XYZ file of C-alpha atoms in Angstrom:
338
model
C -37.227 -13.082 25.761
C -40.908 -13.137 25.066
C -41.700 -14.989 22.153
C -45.190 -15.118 19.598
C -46.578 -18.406 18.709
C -49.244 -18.720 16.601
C -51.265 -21.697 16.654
C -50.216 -22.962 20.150
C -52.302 -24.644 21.201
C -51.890 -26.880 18.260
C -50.450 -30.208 18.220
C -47.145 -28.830 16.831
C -47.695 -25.595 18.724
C -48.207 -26.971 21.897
C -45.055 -29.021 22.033
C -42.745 -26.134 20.886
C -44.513 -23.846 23.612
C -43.327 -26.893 26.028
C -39.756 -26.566 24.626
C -39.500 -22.758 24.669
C -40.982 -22.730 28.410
C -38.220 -25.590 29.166
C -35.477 -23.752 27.582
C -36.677 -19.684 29.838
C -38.454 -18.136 26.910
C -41.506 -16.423 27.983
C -44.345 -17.272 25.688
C -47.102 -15.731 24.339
C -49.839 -18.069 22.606
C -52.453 -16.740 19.634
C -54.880 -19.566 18.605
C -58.752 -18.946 17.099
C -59.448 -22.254 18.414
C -60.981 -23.711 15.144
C -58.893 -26.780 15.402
C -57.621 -26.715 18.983
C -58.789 -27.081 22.830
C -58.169 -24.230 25.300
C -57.894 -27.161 27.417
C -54.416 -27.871 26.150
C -53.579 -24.707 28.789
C -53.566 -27.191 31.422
C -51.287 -29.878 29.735
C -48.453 -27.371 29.095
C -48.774 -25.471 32.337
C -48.877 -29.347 33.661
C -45.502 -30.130 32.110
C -43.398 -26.418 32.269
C -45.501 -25.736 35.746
C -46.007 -21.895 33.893
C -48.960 -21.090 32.027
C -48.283 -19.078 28.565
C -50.167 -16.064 27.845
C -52.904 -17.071 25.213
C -55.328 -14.613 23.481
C -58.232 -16.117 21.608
C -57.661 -14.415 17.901
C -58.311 -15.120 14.281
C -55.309 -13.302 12.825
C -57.096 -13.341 9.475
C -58.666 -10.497 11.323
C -56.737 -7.792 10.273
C -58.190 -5.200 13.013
C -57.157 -7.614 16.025
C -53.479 -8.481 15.149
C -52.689 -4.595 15.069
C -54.565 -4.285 18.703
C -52.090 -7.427 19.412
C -49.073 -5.665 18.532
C -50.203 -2.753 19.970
C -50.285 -4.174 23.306
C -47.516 -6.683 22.659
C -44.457 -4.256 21.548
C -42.326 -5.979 22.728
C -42.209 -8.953 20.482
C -38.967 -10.635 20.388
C -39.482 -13.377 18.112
C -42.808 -15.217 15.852
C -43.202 -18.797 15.732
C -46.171 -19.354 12.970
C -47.994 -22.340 13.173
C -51.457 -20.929 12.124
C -52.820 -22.030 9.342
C -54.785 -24.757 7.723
C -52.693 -27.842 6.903
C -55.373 -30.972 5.762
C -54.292 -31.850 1.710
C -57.991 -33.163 0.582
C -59.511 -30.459 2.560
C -57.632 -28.111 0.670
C -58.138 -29.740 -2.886
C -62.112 -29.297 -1.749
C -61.830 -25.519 -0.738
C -58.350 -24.066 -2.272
C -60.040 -20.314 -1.026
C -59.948 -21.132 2.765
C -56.535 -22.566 2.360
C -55.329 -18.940 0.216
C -57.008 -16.610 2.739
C -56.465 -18.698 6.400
C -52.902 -19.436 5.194
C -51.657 -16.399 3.148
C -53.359 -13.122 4.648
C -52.114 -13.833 8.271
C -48.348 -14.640 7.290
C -49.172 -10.848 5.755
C -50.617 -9.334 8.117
C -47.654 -10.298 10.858
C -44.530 -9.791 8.640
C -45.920 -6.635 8.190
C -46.215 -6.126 12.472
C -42.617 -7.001 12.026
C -41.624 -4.506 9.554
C -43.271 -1.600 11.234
C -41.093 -3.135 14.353
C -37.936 -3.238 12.572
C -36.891 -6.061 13.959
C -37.981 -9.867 14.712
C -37.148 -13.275 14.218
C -39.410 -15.372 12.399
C -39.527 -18.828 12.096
C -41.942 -20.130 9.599
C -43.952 -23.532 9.445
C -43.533 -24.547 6.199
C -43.207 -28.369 4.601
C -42.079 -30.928 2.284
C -45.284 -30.271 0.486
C -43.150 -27.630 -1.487
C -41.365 -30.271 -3.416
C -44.081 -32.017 -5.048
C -42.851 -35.046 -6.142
C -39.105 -34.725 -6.055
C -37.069 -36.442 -8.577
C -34.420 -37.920 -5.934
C -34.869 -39.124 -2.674
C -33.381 -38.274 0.023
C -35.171 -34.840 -0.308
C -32.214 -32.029 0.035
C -33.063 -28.486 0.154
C -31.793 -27.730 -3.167
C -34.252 -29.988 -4.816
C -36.174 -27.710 -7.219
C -39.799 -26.619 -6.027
C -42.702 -28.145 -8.390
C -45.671 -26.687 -8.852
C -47.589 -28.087 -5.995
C -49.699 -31.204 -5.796
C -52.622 -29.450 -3.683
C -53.593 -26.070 -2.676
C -52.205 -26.647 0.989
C -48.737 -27.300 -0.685
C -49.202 -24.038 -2.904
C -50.066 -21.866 0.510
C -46.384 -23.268 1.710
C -45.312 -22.000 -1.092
C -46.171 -19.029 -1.892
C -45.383 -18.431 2.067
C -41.681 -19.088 1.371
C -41.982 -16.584 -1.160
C -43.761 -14.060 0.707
C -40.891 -14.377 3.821
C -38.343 -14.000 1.394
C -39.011 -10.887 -0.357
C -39.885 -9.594 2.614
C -36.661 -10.452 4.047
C -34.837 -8.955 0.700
C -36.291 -5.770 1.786
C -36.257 -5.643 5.415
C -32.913 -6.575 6.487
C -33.337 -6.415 9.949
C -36.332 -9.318 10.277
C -34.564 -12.297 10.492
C -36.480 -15.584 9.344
C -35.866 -19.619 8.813
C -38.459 -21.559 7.501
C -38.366 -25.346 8.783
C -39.496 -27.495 6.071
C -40.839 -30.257 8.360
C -42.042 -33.885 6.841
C -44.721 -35.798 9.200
C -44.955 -34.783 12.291
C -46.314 -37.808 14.815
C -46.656 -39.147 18.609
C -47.429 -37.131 21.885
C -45.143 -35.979 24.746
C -43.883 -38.585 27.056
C -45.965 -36.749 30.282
C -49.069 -38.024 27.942
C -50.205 -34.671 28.835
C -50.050 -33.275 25.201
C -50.873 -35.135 21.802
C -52.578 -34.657 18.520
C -56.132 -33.944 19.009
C -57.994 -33.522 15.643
C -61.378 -32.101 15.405
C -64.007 -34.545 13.545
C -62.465 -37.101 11.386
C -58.550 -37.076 11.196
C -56.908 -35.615 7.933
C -53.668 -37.576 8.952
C -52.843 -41.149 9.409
C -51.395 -41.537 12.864
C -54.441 -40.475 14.709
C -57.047 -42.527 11.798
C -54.872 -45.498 13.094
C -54.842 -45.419 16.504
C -58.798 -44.031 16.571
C -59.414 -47.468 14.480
C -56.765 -49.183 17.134
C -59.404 -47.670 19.939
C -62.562 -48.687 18.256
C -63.945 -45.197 17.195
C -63.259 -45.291 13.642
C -64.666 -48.778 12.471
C -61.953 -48.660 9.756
C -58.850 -47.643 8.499
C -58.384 -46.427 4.517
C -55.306 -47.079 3.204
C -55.168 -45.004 -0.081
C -53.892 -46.977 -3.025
C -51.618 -50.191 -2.907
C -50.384 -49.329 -6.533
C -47.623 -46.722 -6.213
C -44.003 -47.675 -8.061
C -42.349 -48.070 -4.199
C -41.394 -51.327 -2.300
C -45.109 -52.461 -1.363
C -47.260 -49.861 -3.085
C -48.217 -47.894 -0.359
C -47.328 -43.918 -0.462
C -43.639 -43.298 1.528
C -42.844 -40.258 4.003
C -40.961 -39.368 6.285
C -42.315 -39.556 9.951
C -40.753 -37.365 12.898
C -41.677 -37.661 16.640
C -43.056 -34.052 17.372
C -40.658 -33.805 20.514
C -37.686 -33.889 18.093
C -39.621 -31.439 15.924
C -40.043 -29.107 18.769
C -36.771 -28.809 19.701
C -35.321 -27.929 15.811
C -38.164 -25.007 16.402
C -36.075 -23.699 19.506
C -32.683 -24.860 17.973
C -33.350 -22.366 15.065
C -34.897 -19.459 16.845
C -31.498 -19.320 18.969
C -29.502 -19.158 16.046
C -31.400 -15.771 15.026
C -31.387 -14.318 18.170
C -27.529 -15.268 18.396
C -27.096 -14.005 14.908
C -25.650 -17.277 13.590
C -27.385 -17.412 10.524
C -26.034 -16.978 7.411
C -28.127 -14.990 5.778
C -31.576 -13.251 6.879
C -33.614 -16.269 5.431
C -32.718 -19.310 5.497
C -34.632 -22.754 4.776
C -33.851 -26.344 6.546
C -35.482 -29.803 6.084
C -36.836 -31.410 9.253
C -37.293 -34.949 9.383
C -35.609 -38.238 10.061
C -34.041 -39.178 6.666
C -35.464 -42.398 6.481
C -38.826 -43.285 5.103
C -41.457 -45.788 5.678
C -44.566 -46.915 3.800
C -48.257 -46.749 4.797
C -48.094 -50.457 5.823
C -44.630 -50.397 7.492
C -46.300 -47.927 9.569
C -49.583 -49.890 9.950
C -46.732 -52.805 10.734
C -45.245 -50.824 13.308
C -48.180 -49.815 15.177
C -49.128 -53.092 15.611
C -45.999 -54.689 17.104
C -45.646 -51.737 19.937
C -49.289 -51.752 20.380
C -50.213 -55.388 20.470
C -53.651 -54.378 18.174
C -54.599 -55.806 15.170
C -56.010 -52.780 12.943
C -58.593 -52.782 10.800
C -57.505 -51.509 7.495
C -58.852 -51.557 3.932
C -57.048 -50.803 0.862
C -59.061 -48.327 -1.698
C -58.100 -46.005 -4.244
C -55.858 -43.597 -4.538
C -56.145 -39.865 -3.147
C -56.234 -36.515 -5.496
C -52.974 -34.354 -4.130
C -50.713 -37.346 -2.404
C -47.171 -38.139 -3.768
C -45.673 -41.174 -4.034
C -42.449 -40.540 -1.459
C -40.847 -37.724 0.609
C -38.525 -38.447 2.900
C -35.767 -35.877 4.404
C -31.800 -35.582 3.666
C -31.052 -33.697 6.795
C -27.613 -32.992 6.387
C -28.056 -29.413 6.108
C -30.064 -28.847 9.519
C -27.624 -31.771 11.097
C -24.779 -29.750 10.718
C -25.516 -26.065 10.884
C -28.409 -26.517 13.509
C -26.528 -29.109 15.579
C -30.160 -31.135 15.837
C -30.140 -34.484 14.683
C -34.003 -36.751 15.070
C -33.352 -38.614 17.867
C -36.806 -40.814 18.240
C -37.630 -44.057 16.144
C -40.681 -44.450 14.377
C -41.710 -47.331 16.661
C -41.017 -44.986 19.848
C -43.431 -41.953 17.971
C -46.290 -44.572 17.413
C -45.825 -46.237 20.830
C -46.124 -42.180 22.581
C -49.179 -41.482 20.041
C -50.985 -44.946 21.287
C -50.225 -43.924 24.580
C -51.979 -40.980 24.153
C -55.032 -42.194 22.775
C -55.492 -44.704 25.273
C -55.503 -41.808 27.849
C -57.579 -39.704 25.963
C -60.228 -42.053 25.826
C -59.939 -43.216 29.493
């Protein structure tokens, strides 16, 4: 089955392409390269020993997704990754986040429709609960207006698939709402590789573990949780991978229970920004260099996952520990830099 994923050659993207060329899927990369490295190619082809398709497009370009399709007709399935996904950034420019995030989930449902068929599994995230009333997170909780534009995009995506899906019976869609994704392939072959200064605080810690940031931020020490620091939910990207695969089979195998459906990824546990800083430390052996400073405009005080749901009509359960996600992430860092 040939299989769209947009944003491939993304840190998420990449590992899911990894999964779906493990598991026979033939895959079919679109990236615009604004936050990726065509060099990630090699890695995957390194690791599957197959080289995806990829096809350098911005699908905010309207003209070049319908020459895509055009070509492509034979789409069975979308994975969408594409989009902008920094919180600050998106405080600071709210109209890159609207138009990079909201006119290309348009522009392919509506490939799809024209199709009349598809699956489509959607990248959303725990961004769309704002600051939930009860932790563990379940998928019932209600969604808040969001804390930052980013979080509004994931929205307002949901929405978007699911009046789409109302309509158009025969595209089938999931979206994964996935907590923080972290660490690298064990080949080291693959890993997070942020352009400029990291939006996200695995790769600011183990850049300040490898000497190129001179300093670690650690934003506010005075939230109402067990040492102050902000709590989430951190998932090795592996395990995140394989829920993409896990719930693309269940719409090709028509298991789903409905045409849209919505399932929490993560590991149901949370940790702080210093139990994290904690645990990097003990697998890495580094002493880090952090500074505690005020708080951030868009951050909530804890998400973490009740998984249950995914668990037990996915059959995927996390299976990494944080300390094994920040031990592959330090790994790859090291190599990057060797």
């Amino acid at each position: 089955m040939k299989i769209l994923v947009t944003g491939g050659l993304g840190f998420i993207g990449s590992h899911v392409v990894v999964e779906l060329q493990n598991q026979g899927f033939e895959v079919i990369i679109i990236d615009n390269l604004s936050n990726s490295s065509e060099d990630v190619l090699v890695g995957i082809e390194s690791i599957t020993r197959k080289r995806p398709v990829f096809k350098n497009i911005d699908l905010r370009d309207k003209t070049s997704v319908l020459s895509f399709f055009k070509e492509y007709n034979d789409i069975d399935g979308v994975i969408h990754f594409a989009a902008s996904k920094a919180v600050g950034e998106s405080v600071e420019n709210p109209l890159l986040y609207y138009e990079n995030n909201l006119n290309t989930l348009v522009y392919l449902l509506q490939e799809l429709q024209k199709k009349g068929n598809g699956s489509f599994i959607f990248s959303s995230s725990c961004t769309v609960y704002g600051q939930a009333d009860d932790m563990p997170i379940t998928e019932s909780a209600p969604v808040k207006p969001a804390e930052s534009p980013y979080g509004n995009t994931k929205q307002i995506g949901e929405e978007i698939i699911r009046d789409t899906c109302k309509v158009s019976k025969d595209i089938k869609a999931i979206a994964l709402r996935y907590f923080n994704p972290i660490g690298a392939h064990e080949s080291v072959k693959i890993g997070e590789l942020p352009i400029g200064i990291p939006q996200n605080l695995i790769p600011y810690i183990t850049q300040t573990a490898i000497g190129l940031r001179e300093q670690l931020s650690v934003f506010g020490d005075d939230y109402p949780t067990h040492d102050g620091t902000c709590i989430r939910d951190y998932i090795h990207v592996v395990d995140l991978a394989k829920a993409h695969v896990v719930a693309l089979k269940r719409l090709i195998e028509n298991k789903n229970k409905s045409n849209y459906e919505v399932f929490n990824i993560g590991t149901g546990t949370g940790s702080s920004v210093l139990d994290v800083i904690k645990g990097f430390e003990k697998v890495s052996d580094q002493k880090l260099n952090y500074k505690i400073v005020s708080r951030r405009e868009g951050d909530v005080i804890s998400a973490f996952a009740d998984t249950a749901k995914a668990n037990t009509e996915l059959g995927w359960t996390a299976k990494s520990t944080l300390e094994e996600a920040l031990k592959s992430a330090w790994d790859w860092e090291q190599k990057i830099r060797s």
